[in-house]
CSV table of C-alpha atoms and ligand atoms in Angstrom, one decimal:
chain,number,residue,atom,x,y,z
A,22,MET,CA,0.0,0.0,0.0
A,23,VAL,CA,1.6,3.3,-1.1
A,24,GLU,CA,0.5,6.3,0.7
A,25,ILE,CA,-0.1,9.4,-1.4
A,26,LYS,CA,0.7,12.6,0.6
A,27,THR,CA,-1.3,15.7,0.6
A,28,ASP,CA,0.4,19.0,-0.4
A,29,ALA,CA,0.2,20.0,3.3
A,30,SER,CA,2.0,16.8,4.3
A,31,LEU,CA,4.7,17.4,1.7
A,32,GLU,CA,5.3,20.8,3.3
A,33,ALA,CA,5.6,19.1,6.7
A,34,MET,CA,8.0,16.6,5.2
A,35,ARG,CA,10.1,19.4,3.7
A,36,ALA,CA,10.5,20.7,7.2
A,37,SER,CA,11.9,17.4,8.5
A,38,GLY,CA,14.0,17.0,5.4
A,39,ARG,CA,15.6,20.4,6.0
A,40,ILE,CA,16.6,19.3,9.5
A,41,VAL,CA,18.2,16.2,7.9
A,42,ALA,CA,20.2,18.4,5.6
A,43,GLU,CA,21.3,20.7,8.5
A,44,THR,CA,22.4,17.6,10.5
A,45,LEU,CA,24.4,16.2,7.6
A,46,ALA,CA,26.1,19.6,7.1
A,47,ALA,CA,27.1,19.7,10.7
A,48,VAL,CA,28.5,16.2,10.5
A,49,ARG,CA,30.4,17.1,7.4
A,50,ARG,CA,31.9,20.2,9.1
A,51,THR,CA,32.9,18.1,12.1
A,52,ALA,CA,34.5,15.3,10.2
A,53,ALA,CA,38.3,15.5,9.9
A,54,PRO,CA,41.3,13.2,10.4
A,55,GLY,CA,41.6,12.4,14.1
A,56,VAL,CA,37.9,12.9,14.9
A,57,THR,CA,36.0,9.9,16.2
A,58,LEU,CA,32.8,8.5,14.6
A,59,GLY,CA,31.2,8.9,18.0
A,60,ALA,CA,31.9,12.7,17.9
A,61,LEU,CA,30.1,12.9,14.6
A,62,ASP,CA,27.1,11.2,16.2
A,63,THR,CA,27.3,13.7,19.1
A,64,ALA,CA,27.3,16.6,16.6
A,65,ALA,CA,24.2,15.1,14.8
A,66,ARG,CA,22.3,14.7,18.1
A,67,GLU,CA,22.9,18.3,19.0
A,68,VAL,CA,21.4,19.6,15.7
A,69,LEU,CA,18.4,17.3,16.0
A,70,ARG,CA,17.9,18.3,19.7
A,71,GLU,CA,18.0,22.0,18.9
A,72,ALA,CA,15.6,21.6,16.0
A,73,GLY,CA,13.2,19.7,18.3
A,74,ALA,CA,13.4,16.7,16.0
A,75,GLY,CA,13.6,13.0,16.9
A,76,SER,CA,15.6,10.3,15.3
A,77,PRO,CA,14.1,7.4,13.3
A,78,PHE,CA,17.5,5.6,13.5
A,79,LEU,CA,18.0,5.6,17.3
A,80,GLY,CA,16.6,2.4,18.7
A,81,TYR,CA,15.5,1.2,15.3
A,82,ARG,CA,15.4,-2.6,15.2
A,83,PRO,CA,14.3,-4.4,12.0
A,84,ASP,CA,13.7,-8.2,12.5
A,85,TRP,CA,17.1,-9.1,11.2
A,86,ALA,CA,19.0,-6.8,13.6
A,87,PRO,CA,20.4,-8.4,16.8
A,88,VAL,CA,20.4,-5.2,18.7
A,89,PRO,CA,18.6,-1.8,18.3
A,90,PHE,CA,20.6,0.7,16.4
A,91,PRO,CA,22.4,2.8,19.0
A,92,ALA,CA,23.0,6.1,17.2
A,93,VAL,CA,21.2,8.9,15.2
A,94,ILE,CA,23.5,8.5,12.2
A,95,CYS,CA,25.0,5.6,10.3
A,96,VAL,CA,28.7,6.2,9.6
A,97,SER,CA,30.2,3.8,7.0
A,98,VAL,CA,34.0,4.2,6.4
A,99,ASN,CA,35.9,2.9,3.4
A,100,ASP,CA,34.8,-0.7,2.7
A,101,ALA,CA,31.7,-0.2,4.8
A,102,VAL,CA,28.7,0.4,2.5
A,103,VAL,CA,25.8,1.2,4.9
A,104,HIS,CA,24.6,0.8,8.5
A,105,GLY,CA,28.0,1.5,10.2
A,106,ILE,CA,27.7,2.2,13.9
A,107,PRO,CA,29.5,5.3,15.1
A,108,ASP,CA,32.2,4.2,17.6
A,109,GLY,CA,35.6,5.2,18.8
A,110,TYR,CA,37.3,4.8,15.4
A,111,ARG,CA,39.3,8.0,14.6
A,112,LEU,CA,39.1,9.1,11.0
A,113,CYS,CA,42.3,8.9,9.1
A,114,ASP,CA,43.7,11.0,6.2
A,115,GLY,CA,42.1,9.8,3.0
A,116,ASP,CA,39.1,8.0,4.6
A,117,LEU,CA,36.0,7.7,2.5
A,118,VAL,CA,33.0,8.4,4.8
A,119,SER,CA,29.3,7.8,4.1
A,120,VAL,CA,26.9,9.3,6.6
A,121,ASP,CA,23.2,8.4,6.6
A,122,CYS,CA,20.8,10.5,8.8
A,123,GLY,CA,17.1,10.6,9.5
A,124,ALA,CA,14.9,13.1,11.4
A,125,VAL,CA,11.3,13.0,12.6
A,126,LEU,CA,9.4,16.2,13.0
A,127,ASP,CA,5.6,16.4,13.7
A,128,GLY,CA,5.6,12.6,12.9
A,129,TRP,CA,7.1,13.0,9.4
A,130,VAL,CA,10.4,11.3,8.5
A,131,GLY,CA,13.2,12.6,6.4
A,132,ASP,CA,16.1,10.4,5.2
A,133,ALA,CA,19.3,11.3,3.4
A,134,ALA,CA,22.9,10.3,3.1
A,135,ILE,CA,26.2,11.9,1.9
A,136,SER,CA,29.6,10.5,1.0
A,137,PHE,CA,32.9,12.5,1.3
A,138,THR,CA,36.6,12.1,2.0
A,139,VAL,CA,38.5,13.5,4.9
A,140,GLY,CA,42.1,14.9,4.4
A,141,ARG,CA,43.8,14.1,1.1
A,142,ALA,CA,41.4,12.3,-1.2
A,143,ARG,CA,42.4,9.4,-3.4
A,144,PRO,CA,41.4,10.2,-7.0
A,145,ALA,CA,39.7,6.8,-7.2
A,146,ASP,CA,37.5,7.8,-4.2
A,147,THR,CA,36.6,11.1,-5.7
A,148,ARG,CA,35.5,9.4,-8.9
A,149,LEU,CA,33.4,6.9,-7.0
A,150,ILE,CA,31.7,9.6,-5.0
A,151,ASP,CA,31.1,11.8,-8.0
A,152,THR,CA,29.5,8.8,-9.8
A,153,ALA,CA,27.3,8.1,-6.8
A,154,TYR,CA,26.0,11.7,-6.9
A,155,GLU,CA,25.6,11.4,-10.7
A,156,ALA,CA,23.5,8.2,-10.2
A,157,LEU,CA,21.4,10.0,-7.5
A,158,ASP,CA,20.8,12.9,-9.8
A,159,ALA,CA,19.8,10.6,-12.7
A,160,GLY,CA,17.4,8.7,-10.4
A,161,ILE,CA,15.8,12.0,-9.2
A,162,ALA,CA,15.5,13.3,-12.8
A,163,ALA,CA,13.6,10.1,-13.7
A,164,ALA,CA,11.2,10.5,-10.8
A,165,VAL,CA,8.5,12.3,-12.7
A,166,THR,CA,4.8,11.6,-13.1
A,167,GLY,CA,4.2,9.4,-16.1
A,168,ASN,CA,7.3,7.4,-15.3
A,169,ARG,CA,7.5,4.2,-13.3
A,170,ILE,CA,9.7,2.9,-10.4
A,171,GLY,CA,11.7,1.0,-13.0
A,172,ASP,CA,12.6,4.2,-14.7
A,173,ILE,CA,14.3,5.5,-11.6
A,174,ALA,CA,16.0,2.1,-11.0
A,175,HIS,CA,17.2,2.0,-14.6
A,176,ALA,CA,18.6,5.5,-14.5
A,177,ILE,CA,20.6,4.8,-11.3
A,178,GLY,CA,21.9,1.5,-12.4
A,179,ARG,CA,23.0,2.7,-15.8
A,180,VAL,CA,25.2,5.4,-14.3
A,181,CYS,CA,26.8,2.9,-11.9
A,182,ARG,CA,27.4,0.2,-14.4
A,183,THR,CA,28.6,2.5,-17.1
A,184,ALA,CA,31.3,3.6,-14.7
A,185,GLY,CA,32.2,0.0,-14.0
A,186,TYR,CA,31.0,-0.1,-10.4
A,187,GLY,CA,29.1,-2.7,-8.5
A,188,ILE,CA,25.7,-2.0,-6.9
A,189,ALA,CA,25.2,-3.4,-3.4
A,190,ASP,CA,22.9,-6.4,-3.9
A,191,GLY,CA,19.5,-6.4,-2.3
A,192,PHE,CA,19.6,-2.8,-0.9
A,193,GLY,CA,17.8,0.2,-2.3
A,194,GLY,CA,15.5,3.1,-1.7
A,195,HIS,CA,11.9,3.0,-0.3
A,196,GLY,CA,8.8,5.0,0.3
A,197,VAL,CA,9.0,7.5,3.2
A,198,GLY,CA,6.3,9.0,5.3
A,199,ARG,CA,5.3,8.7,8.9
A,200,ARG,CA,7.5,5.6,8.9
A,201,MET,CA,11.1,5.5,7.6
A,202,HIS,CA,10.5,2.5,5.4
A,203,GLU,CA,7.3,2.4,3.4
A,204,GLU,CA,6.2,0.9,0.1
A,205,PRO,CA,7.3,0.9,-2.6
A,206,GLY,CA,10.8,-0.4,-2.8
A,207,VAL,CA,13.1,1.6,-5.2
A,208,PRO,CA,15.8,-0.7,-6.5
A,209,ASN,CA,19.1,0.6,-7.7
A,210,GLU,CA,18.9,-1.3,-11.0
A,211,GLY,CA,15.9,-2.2,-13.1
A,212,ARG,CA,14.1,-2.2,-16.3
A,213,PRO,CA,12.6,1.0,-17.7
A,214,GLY,CA,8.8,1.2,-18.1
A,215,ARG,CA,8.3,-1.4,-15.4
A,216,GLY,CA,6.9,-1.3,-11.9
A,217,MET,CA,4.5,1.1,-10.1
A,218,PRO,CA,3.5,4.3,-11.9
A,219,LEU,CA,4.7,7.5,-10.2
A,220,ARG,CA,2.0,9.8,-8.9
A,221,HIS,CA,1.9,13.3,-7.5
A,222,GLY,CA,2.2,13.0,-3.7
A,223,MET,CA,4.4,9.9,-3.6
A,224,VAL,CA,7.5,10.3,-1.4
A,225,LEU,CA,10.6,8.2,-2.1
A,226,ALA,CA,14.1,7.8,-0.7
A,227,VAL,CA,16.5,7.4,-3.7
A,228,GLU,CA,19.8,5.9,-2.5
A,229,PRO,CA,22.5,4.4,-4.8
A,230,MET,CA,25.1,2.3,-3.1
A,231,LEU,CA,28.2,1.8,-5.2
A,232,ILE,CA,31.0,-0.6,-4.8
A,233,ALA,CA,34.4,0.4,-6.4
A,234,GLY,CA,35.5,-3.1,-7.1
A,235,GLY,CA,32.7,-3.8,-9.6
A,236,GLY,CA,31.1,-6.7,-7.7
A,237,ASP,CA,27.7,-6.5,-6.0
A,238,GLU,CA,28.5,-8.8,-3.0
A,239,HIS,CA,28.7,-7.8,0.6
A,240,ARG,CA,28.9,-9.2,4.1
A,241,THR,CA,27.7,-8.1,7.5
A,242,ASP,CA,30.1,-7.5,10.5
A,243,ARG,CA,29.7,-9.4,13.7
A,244,ASP,CA,27.9,-6.3,15.1
A,245,GLY,CA,25.0,-7.4,13.1
A,246,TRP,CA,24.7,-4.0,11.4
A,247,THR,CA,27.7,-2.9,9.4
A,248,VAL,CA,27.5,-4.0,5.8
A,249,ARG,CA,30.9,-4.2,4.0
A,250,THR,CA,32.0,-5.0,0.5
A,251,LEU,CA,33.0,-8.6,0.1
A,252,ASP,CA,36.0,-7.7,-2.0
A,253,GLY,CA,37.3,-5.1,0.5
A,254,SER,CA,37.0,-2.3,-2.1
A,255,ARG,CA,35.5,1.0,-1.1
A,256,ALA,CA,31.9,2.0,-1.3
A,257,ALA,CA,29.8,5.2,-1.5
A,258,HIS,CA,26.2,5.8,-0.5
A,259,VAL,CA,24.2,9.0,-1.1
A,260,GLU,CA,20.5,9.6,-0.6
A,261,HIS,CA,17.7,12.1,-0.8
A,262,THR,CA,14.1,12.0,0.1
A,263,ILE,CA,12.1,13.3,-2.8
A,264,ALA,CA,8.5,14.0,-3.6
A,265,ILE,CA,6.9,13.2,-6.9
A,266,THR,CA,4.9,16.2,-8.0
A,267,ASP,CA,3.2,17.4,-11.2
A,268,GLU,CA,5.7,20.2,-11.2
A,269,GLY,CA,8.6,17.7,-11.2
A,270,PRO,CA,10.7,16.0,-8.5
A,271,ARG,CA,11.0,18.0,-5.3
A,272,VAL,CA,14.1,17.2,-3.1
A,273,LEU,CA,12.7,17.3,0.4
A,274,THR,CA,16.2,16.8,2.0
A,275,ALA,CA,17.9,19.6,0.1
A,276,PRO,CA,19.6,22.3,2.3
B,325,MG,MG1,19.0,6.7,4.8
B,326,MG,MG1,16.7,5.3,3.1
């Protein structure tokens, strides 16, 4: 069941999305070589608290998770793709960092992620991250009324594959609303013209997850959360929550 949001609800979701953007910006400003992942989580908590927003991540426990998620952001470093738990790890020069963040305001969820490097970037990482944003932009551009979910998936997948990257198998975007994960699923690869038609008022998280080595396989750490590339190559994950509107896609988690 896909919930179609009213225009008033979209405005409310824009407010929560803006807080997500502010939180990610604060994390980005805080991140530097020598800073712990826990300090990034602390910075994120401060922004959410000041905005009067809650976290859909903190305490989140899907049926596959051994423990509730203990933080307000996921921080996935280097070969970690998604769901990294912020801990005492100190960022090193050249690390590739993906940060996923959610906020809840007045019951509405926003969900977005950024990838960046700290210190001196490796050219290969810069290319991976640039391609991830290019895939995100392509997916958003395809998120127009008259298109279908498969058009978004195809647009994302084509950018990733053309660049020679893998796509984390089994993960993808999703509907967003009063819950973080709603119908429909938004795969990161697919066939154009297939799947659910896109309608004004649908809200989707679009989130490509690229693997530098070119394979799609991954494994999960013993913490039960952190997803890493199977080949040990680096990964990037970027995300926006967007609304489908008759006026075109609206990025609810834009700054
Ligand atoms: Mg997310
Ligand atoms: Mg998401």
